[in-house]
mmCIF file of N, CA and C in Angstrom:
data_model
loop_
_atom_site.group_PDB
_atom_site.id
_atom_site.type_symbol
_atom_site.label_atom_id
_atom_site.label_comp_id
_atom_site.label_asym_id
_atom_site.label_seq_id
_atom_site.Cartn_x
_atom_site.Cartn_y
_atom_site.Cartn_z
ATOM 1 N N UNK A 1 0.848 -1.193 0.000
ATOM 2 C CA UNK A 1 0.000 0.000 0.000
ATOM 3 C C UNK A 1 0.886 1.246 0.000
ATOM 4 N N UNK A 2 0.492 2.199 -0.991
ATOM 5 C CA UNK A 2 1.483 3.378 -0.832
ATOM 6 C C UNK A 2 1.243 4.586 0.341
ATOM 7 N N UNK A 3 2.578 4.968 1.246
ATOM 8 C CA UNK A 3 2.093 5.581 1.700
ATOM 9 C C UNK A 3 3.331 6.881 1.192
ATOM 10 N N UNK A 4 2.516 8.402 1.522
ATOM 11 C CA UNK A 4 2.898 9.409 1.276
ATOM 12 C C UNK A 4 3.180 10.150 2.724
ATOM 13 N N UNK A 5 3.746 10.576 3.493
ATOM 14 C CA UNK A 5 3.810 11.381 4.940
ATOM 15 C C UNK A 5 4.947 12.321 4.831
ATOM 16 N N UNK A 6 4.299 13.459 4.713
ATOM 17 C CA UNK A 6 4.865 15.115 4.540
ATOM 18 C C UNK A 6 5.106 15.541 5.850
ATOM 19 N N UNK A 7 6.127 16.392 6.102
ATOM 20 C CA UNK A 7 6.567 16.771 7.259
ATOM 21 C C UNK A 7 7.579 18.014 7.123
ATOM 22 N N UNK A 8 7.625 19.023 7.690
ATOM 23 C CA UNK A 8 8.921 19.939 7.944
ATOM 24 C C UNK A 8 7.676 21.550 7.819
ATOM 25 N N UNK A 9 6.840 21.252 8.127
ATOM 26 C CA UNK A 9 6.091 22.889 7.765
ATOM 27 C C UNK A 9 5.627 23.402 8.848
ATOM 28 N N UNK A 10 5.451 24.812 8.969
ATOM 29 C CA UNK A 10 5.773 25.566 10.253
ATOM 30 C C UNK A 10 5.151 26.524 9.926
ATOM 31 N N UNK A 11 5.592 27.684 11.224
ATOM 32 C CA UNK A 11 5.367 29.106 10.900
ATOM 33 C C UNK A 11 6.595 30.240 10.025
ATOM 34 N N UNK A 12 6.682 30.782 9.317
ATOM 35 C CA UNK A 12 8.173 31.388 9.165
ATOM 36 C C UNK A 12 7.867 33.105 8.521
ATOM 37 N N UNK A 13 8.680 33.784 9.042
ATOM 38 C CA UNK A 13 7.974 35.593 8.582
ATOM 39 C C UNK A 13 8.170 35.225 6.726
ATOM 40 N N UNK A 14 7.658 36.417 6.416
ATOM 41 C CA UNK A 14 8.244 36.605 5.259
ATOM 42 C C UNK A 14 9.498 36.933 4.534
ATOM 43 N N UNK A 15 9.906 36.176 3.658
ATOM 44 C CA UNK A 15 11.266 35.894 3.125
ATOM 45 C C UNK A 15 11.879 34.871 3.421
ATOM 46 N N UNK A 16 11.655 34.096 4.630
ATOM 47 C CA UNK A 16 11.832 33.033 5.458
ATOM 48 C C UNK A 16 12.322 31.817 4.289
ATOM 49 N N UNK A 17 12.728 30.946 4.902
ATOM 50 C CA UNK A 17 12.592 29.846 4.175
ATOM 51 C C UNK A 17 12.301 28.439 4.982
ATOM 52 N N UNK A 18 11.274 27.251 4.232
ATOM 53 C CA UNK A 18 11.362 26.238 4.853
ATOM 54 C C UNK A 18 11.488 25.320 3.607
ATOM 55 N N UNK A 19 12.060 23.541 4.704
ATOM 56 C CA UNK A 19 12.056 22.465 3.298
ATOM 57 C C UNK A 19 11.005 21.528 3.916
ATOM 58 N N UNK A 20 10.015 21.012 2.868
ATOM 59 C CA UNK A 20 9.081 20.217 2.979
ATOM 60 C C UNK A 20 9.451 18.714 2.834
ATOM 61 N N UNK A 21 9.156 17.922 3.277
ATOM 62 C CA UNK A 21 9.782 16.246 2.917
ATOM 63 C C UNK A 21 8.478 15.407 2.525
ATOM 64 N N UNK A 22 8.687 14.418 1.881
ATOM 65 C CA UNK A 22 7.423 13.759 1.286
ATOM 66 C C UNK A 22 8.312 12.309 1.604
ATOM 67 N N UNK A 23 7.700 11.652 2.866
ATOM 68 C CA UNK A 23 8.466 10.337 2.740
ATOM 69 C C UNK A 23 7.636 8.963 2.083
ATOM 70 N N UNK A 24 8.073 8.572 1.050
ATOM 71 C CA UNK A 24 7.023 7.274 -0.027
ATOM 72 C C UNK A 24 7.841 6.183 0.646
ATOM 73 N N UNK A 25 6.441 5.460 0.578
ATOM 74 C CA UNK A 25 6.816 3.887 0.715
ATOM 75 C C UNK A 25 5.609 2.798 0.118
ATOM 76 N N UNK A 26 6.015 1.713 0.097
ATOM 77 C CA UNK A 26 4.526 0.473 -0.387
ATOM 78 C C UNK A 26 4.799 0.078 -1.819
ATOM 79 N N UNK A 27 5.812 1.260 -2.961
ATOM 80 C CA UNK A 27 6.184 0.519 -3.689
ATOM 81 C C UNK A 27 7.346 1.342 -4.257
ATOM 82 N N UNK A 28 8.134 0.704 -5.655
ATOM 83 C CA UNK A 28 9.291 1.313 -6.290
ATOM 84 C C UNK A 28 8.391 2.441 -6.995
ATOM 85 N N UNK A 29 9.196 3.471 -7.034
ATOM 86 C CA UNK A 29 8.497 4.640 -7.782
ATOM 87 C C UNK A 29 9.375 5.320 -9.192
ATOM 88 N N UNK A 30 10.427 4.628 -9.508
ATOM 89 C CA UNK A 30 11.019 4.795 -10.223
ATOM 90 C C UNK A 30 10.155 5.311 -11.830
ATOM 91 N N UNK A 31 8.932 4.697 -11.939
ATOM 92 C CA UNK A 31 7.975 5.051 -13.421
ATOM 93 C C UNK A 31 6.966 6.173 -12.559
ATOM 94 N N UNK A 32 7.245 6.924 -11.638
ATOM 95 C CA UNK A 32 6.341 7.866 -10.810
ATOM 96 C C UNK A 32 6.943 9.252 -10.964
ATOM 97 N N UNK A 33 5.834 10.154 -10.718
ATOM 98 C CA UNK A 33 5.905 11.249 -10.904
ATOM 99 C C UNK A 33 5.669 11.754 -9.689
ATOM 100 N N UNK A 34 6.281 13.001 -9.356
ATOM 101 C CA UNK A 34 6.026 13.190 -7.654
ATOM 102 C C UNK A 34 5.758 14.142 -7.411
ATOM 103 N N UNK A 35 4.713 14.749 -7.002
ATOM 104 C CA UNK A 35 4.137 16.722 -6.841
ATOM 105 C C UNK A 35 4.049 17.077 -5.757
ATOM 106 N N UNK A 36 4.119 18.253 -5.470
ATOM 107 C CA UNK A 36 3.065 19.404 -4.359
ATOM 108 C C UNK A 36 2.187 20.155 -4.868
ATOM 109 N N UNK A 37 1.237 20.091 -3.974
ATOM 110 C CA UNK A 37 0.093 20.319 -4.584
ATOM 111 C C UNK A 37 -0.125 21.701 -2.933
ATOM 112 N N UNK A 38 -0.865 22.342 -3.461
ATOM 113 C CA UNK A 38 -1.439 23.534 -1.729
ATOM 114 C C UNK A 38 -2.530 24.209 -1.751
ATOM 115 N N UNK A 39 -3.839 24.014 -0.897
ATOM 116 C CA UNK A 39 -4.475 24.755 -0.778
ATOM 117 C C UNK A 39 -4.738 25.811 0.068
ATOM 118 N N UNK A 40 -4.964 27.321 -0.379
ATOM 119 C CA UNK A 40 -5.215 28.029 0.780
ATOM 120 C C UNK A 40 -6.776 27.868 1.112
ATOM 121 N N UNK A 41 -6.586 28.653 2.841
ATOM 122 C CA UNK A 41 -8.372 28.513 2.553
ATOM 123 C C UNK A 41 -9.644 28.805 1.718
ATOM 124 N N UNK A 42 -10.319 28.122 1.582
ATOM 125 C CA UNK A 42 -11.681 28.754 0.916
ATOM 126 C C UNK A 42 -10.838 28.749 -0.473
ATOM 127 N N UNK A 43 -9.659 28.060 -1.027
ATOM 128 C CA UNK A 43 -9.326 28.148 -2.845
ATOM 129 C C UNK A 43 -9.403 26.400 -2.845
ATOM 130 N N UNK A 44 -9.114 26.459 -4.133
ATOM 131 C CA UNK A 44 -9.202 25.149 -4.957
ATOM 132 C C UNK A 44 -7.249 24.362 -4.741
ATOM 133 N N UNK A 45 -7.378 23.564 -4.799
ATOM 134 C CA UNK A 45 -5.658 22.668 -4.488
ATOM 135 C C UNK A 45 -5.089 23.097 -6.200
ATOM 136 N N UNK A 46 -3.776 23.506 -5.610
ATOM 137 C CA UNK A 46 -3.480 24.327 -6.938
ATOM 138 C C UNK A 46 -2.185 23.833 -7.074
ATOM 139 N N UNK A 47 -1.759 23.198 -8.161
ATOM 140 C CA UNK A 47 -0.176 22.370 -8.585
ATOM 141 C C UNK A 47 0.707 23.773 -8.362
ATOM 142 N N UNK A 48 2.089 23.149 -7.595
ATOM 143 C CA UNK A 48 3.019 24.062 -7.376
ATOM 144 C C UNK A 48 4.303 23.138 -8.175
ATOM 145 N N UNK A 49 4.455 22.085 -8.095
ATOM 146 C CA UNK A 49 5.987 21.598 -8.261
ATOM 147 C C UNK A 49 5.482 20.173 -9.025
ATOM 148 N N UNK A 50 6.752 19.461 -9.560
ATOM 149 C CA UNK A 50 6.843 18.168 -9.778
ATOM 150 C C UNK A 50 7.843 17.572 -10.713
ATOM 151 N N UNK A 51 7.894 16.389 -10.172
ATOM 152 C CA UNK A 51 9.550 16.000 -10.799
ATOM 153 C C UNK A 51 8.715 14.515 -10.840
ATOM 154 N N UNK A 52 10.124 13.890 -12.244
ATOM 155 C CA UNK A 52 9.646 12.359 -12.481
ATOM 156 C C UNK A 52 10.839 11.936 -11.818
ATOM 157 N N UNK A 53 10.602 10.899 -11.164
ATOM 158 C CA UNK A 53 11.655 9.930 -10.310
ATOM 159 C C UNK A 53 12.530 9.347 -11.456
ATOM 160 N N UNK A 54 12.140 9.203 -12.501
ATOM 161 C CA UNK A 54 13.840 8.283 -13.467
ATOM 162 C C UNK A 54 14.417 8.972 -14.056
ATOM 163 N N UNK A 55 14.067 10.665 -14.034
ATOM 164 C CA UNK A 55 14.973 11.364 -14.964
ATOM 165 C C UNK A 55 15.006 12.571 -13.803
ATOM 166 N N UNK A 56 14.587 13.225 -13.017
ATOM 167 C CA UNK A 56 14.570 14.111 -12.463
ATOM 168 C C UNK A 56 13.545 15.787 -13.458
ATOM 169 N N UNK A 57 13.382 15.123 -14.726
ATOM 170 C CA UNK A 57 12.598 16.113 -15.108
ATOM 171 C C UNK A 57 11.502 16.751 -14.280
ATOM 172 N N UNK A 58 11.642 18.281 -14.113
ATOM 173 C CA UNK A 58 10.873 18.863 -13.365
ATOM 174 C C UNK A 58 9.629 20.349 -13.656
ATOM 175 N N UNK A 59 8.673 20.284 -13.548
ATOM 176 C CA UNK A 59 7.808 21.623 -13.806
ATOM 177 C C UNK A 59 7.377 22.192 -12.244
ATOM 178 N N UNK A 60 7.098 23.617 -12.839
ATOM 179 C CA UNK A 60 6.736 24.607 -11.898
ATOM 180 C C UNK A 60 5.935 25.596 -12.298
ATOM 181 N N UNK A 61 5.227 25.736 -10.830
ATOM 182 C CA UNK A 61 4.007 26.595 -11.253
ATOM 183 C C UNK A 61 4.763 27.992 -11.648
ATOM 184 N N UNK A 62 4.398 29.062 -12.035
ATOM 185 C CA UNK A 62 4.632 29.990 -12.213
ATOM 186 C C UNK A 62 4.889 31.091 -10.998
ATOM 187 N N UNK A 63 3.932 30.717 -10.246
ATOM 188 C CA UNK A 63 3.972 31.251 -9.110
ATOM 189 C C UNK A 63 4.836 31.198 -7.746
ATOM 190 N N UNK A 64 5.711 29.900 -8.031
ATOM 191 C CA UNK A 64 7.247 29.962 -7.323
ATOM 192 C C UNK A 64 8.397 29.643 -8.262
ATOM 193 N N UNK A 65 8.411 29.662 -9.308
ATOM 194 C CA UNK A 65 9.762 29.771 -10.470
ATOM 195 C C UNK A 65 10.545 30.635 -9.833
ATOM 196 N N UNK A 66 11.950 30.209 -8.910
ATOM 197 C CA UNK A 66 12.660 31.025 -8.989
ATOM 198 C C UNK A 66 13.030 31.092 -7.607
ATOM 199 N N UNK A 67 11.708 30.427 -6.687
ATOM 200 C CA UNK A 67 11.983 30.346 -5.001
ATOM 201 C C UNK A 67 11.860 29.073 -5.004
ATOM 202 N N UNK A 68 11.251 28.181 -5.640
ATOM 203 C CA UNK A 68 11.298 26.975 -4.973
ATOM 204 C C UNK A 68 11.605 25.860 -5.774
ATOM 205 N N UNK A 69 12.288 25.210 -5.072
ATOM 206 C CA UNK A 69 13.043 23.793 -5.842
ATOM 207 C C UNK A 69 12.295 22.344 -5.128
ATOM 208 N N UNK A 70 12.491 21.467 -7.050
ATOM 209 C CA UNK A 70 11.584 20.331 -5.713
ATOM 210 C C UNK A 70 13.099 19.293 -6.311
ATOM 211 N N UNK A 71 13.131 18.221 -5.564
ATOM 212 C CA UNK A 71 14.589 17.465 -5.739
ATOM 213 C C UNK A 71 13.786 16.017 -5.445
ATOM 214 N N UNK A 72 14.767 14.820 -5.388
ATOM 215 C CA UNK A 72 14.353 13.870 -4.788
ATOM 216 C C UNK A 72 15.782 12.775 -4.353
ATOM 217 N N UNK A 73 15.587 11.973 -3.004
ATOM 218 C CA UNK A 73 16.687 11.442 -2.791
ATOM 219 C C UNK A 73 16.044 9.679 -2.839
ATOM 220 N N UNK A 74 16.697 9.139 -3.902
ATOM 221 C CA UNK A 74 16.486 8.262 -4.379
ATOM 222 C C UNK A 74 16.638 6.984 -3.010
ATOM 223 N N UNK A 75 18.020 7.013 -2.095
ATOM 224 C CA UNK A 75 18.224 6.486 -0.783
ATOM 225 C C UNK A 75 17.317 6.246 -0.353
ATOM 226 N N UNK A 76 16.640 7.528 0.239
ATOM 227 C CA UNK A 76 15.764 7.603 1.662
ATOM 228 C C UNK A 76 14.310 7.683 0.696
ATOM 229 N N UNK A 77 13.884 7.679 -0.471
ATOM 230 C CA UNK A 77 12.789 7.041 -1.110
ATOM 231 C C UNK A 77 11.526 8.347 -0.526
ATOM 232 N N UNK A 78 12.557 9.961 -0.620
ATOM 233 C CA UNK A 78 12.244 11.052 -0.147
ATOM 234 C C UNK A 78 11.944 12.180 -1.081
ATOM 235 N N UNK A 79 11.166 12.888 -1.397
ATOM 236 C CA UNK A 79 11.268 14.402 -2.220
ATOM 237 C C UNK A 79 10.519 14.988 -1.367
ATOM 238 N N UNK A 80 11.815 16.433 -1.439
ATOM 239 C CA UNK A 80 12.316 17.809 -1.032
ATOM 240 C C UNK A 80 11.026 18.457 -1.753
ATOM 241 N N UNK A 81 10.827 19.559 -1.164
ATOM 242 C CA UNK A 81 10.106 21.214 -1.540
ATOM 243 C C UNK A 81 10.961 22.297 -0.793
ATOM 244 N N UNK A 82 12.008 22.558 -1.583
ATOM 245 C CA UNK A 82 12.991 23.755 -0.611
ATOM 246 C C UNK A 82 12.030 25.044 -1.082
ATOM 247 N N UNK A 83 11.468 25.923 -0.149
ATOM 248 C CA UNK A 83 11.069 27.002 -0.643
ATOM 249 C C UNK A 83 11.877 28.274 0.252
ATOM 250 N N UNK A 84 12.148 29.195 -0.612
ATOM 251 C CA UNK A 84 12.750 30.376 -0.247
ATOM 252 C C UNK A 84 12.024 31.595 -0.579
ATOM 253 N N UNK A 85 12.340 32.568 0.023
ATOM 254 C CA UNK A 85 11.769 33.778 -0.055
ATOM 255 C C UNK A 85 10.329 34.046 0.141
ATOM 256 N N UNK A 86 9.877 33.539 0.797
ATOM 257 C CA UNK A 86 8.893 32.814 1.148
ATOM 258 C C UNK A 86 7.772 34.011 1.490
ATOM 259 N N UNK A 87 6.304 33.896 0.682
ATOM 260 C CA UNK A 87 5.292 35.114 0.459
ATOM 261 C C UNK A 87 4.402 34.946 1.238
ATOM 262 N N UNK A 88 3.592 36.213 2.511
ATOM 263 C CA UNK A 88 2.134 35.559 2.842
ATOM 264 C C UNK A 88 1.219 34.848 2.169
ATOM 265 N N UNK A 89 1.142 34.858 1.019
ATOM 266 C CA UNK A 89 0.515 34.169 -0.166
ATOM 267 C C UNK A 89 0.815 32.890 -0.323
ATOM 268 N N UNK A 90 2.115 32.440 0.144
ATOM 269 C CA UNK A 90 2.546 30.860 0.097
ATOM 270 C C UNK A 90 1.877 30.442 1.208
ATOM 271 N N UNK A 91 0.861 30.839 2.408
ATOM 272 C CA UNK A 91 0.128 30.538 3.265
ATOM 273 C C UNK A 91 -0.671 29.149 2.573
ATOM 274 N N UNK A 92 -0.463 27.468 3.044
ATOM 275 C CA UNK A 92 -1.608 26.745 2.563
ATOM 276 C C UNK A 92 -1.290 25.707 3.410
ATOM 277 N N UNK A 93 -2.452 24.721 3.392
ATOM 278 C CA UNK A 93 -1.642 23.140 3.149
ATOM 279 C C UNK A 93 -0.894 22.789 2.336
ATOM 280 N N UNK A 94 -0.272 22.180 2.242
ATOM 281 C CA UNK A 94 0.950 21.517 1.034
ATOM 282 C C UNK A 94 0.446 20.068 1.329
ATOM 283 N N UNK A 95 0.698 19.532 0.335
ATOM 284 C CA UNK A 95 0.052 18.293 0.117
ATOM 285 C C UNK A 95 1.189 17.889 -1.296
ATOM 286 N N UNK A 96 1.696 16.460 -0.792
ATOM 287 C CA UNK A 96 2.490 15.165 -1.410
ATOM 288 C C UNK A 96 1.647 15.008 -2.652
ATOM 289 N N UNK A 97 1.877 14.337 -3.733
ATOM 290 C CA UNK A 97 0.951 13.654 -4.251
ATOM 291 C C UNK A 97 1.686 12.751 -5.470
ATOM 292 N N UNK A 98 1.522 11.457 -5.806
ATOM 293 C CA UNK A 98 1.938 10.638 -6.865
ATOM 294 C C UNK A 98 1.208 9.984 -7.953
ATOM 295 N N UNK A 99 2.138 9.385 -8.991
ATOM 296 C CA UNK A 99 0.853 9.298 -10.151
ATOM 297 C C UNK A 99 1.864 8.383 -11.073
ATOM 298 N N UNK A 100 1.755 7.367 -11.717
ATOM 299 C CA UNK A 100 2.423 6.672 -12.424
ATOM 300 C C UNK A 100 2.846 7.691 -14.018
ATOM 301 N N UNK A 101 3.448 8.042 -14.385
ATOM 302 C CA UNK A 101 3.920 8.913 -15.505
ATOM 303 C C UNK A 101 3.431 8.758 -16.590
ATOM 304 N N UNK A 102 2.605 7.654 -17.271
ATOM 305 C CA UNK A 102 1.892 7.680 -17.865
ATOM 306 C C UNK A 102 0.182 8.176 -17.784
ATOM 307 N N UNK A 103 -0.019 8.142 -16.514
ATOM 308 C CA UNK A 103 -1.370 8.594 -16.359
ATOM 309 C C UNK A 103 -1.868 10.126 -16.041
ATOM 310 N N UNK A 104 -2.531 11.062 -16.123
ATOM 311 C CA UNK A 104 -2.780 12.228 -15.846
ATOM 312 C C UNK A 104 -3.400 12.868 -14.217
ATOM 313 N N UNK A 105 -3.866 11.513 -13.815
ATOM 314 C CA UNK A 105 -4.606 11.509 -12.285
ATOM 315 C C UNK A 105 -3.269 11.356 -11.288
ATOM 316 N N UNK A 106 -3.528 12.200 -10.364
ATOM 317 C CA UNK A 106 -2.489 11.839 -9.267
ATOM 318 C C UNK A 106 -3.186 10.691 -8.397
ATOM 319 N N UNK A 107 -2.720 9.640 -8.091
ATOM 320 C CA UNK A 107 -3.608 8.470 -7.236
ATOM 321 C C UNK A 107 -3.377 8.491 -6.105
ATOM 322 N N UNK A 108 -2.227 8.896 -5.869
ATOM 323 C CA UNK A 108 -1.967 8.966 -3.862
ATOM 324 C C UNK A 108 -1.757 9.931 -3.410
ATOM 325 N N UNK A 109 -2.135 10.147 -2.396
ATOM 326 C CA UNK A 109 -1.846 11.325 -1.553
ATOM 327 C C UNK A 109 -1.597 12.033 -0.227
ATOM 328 N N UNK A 110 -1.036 12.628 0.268
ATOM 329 C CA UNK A 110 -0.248 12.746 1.596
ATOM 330 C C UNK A 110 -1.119 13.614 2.541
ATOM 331 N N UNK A 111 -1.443 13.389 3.968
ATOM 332 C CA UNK A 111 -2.057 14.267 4.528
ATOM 333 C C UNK A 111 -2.021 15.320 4.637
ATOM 334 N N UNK A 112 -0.883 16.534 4.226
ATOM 335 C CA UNK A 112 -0.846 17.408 4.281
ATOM 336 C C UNK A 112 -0.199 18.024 5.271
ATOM 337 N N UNK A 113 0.620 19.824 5.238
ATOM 338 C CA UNK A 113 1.481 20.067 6.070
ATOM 339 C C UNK A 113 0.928 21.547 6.294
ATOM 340 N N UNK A 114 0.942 22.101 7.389
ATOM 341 C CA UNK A 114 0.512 23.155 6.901
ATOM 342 C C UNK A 114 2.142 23.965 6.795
ATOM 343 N N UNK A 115 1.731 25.420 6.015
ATOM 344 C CA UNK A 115 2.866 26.248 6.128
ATOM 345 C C UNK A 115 1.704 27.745 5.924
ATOM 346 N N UNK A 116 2.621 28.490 6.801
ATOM 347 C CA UNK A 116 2.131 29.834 7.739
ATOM 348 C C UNK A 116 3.052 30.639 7.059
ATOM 349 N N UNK A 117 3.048 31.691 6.529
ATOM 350 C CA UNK A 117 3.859 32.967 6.052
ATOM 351 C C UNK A 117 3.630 34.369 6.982
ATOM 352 N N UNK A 118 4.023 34.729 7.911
ATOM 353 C CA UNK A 118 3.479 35.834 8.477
ATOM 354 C C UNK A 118 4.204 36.888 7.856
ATOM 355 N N UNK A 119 3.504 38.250 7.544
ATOM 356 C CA UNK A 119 4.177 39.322 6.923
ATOM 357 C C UNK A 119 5.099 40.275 7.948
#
């Protein structure tokens, strides 16, 4: 069974920086694709990041190009969300999420972390 469990999110002022962790397990993810996904309150879950596990190819929302990096450590069967410079607007849940690379649906998904931006 796959599991997804996100961890490292906090409070931090603005400009701040925090790193998010997404720890997978239940199967090889090597043909997987691996995202963050965040909702603020009262909005819709809105794609921020994502990388494919066999090549490291990666997209980004527009809206952190430039602050935030997503990585993955193949070892510890882990992907990173380093975010920097960090906006009250980056205020959400963050949420894990995976999807076999051929398919368009993300199928698993992580409980979620919150992260706090105070201005």
């Amino acid at each position: 069974q796959v599991q997804l469990v996100e961890s490292g999110g906090g409070l931090v002022q603005a400009g701040g920086s925090l790193r998010l962790s997404c720890a997978a397990s239940g199967r090889t993810f090597s043909t997987y694709v691996m995202a963050w996904f965040r909702q603020a309150p009262g909005k819709e879950r809105d794609f921020v990041a994502s990388i494919r596990w066999s090549n490291d190819y990666t997209i980004y929302a527009d809206s952190v190009k430039g602050r935030f990096t997503i990585s993955r450590d193949n070892a510890k069967n882990t992907v990173y969300l380093q975010m920097n410079s960090l906006k009250p607007e980056d205020t959400a849940v963050y949420y894990c999420a995976a999807r076999d690379w051929r398919s368009t649906k993300y199928n698993y998904w992580g409980q979620g972390t919150q992260v706090t931006v105070s201005s």
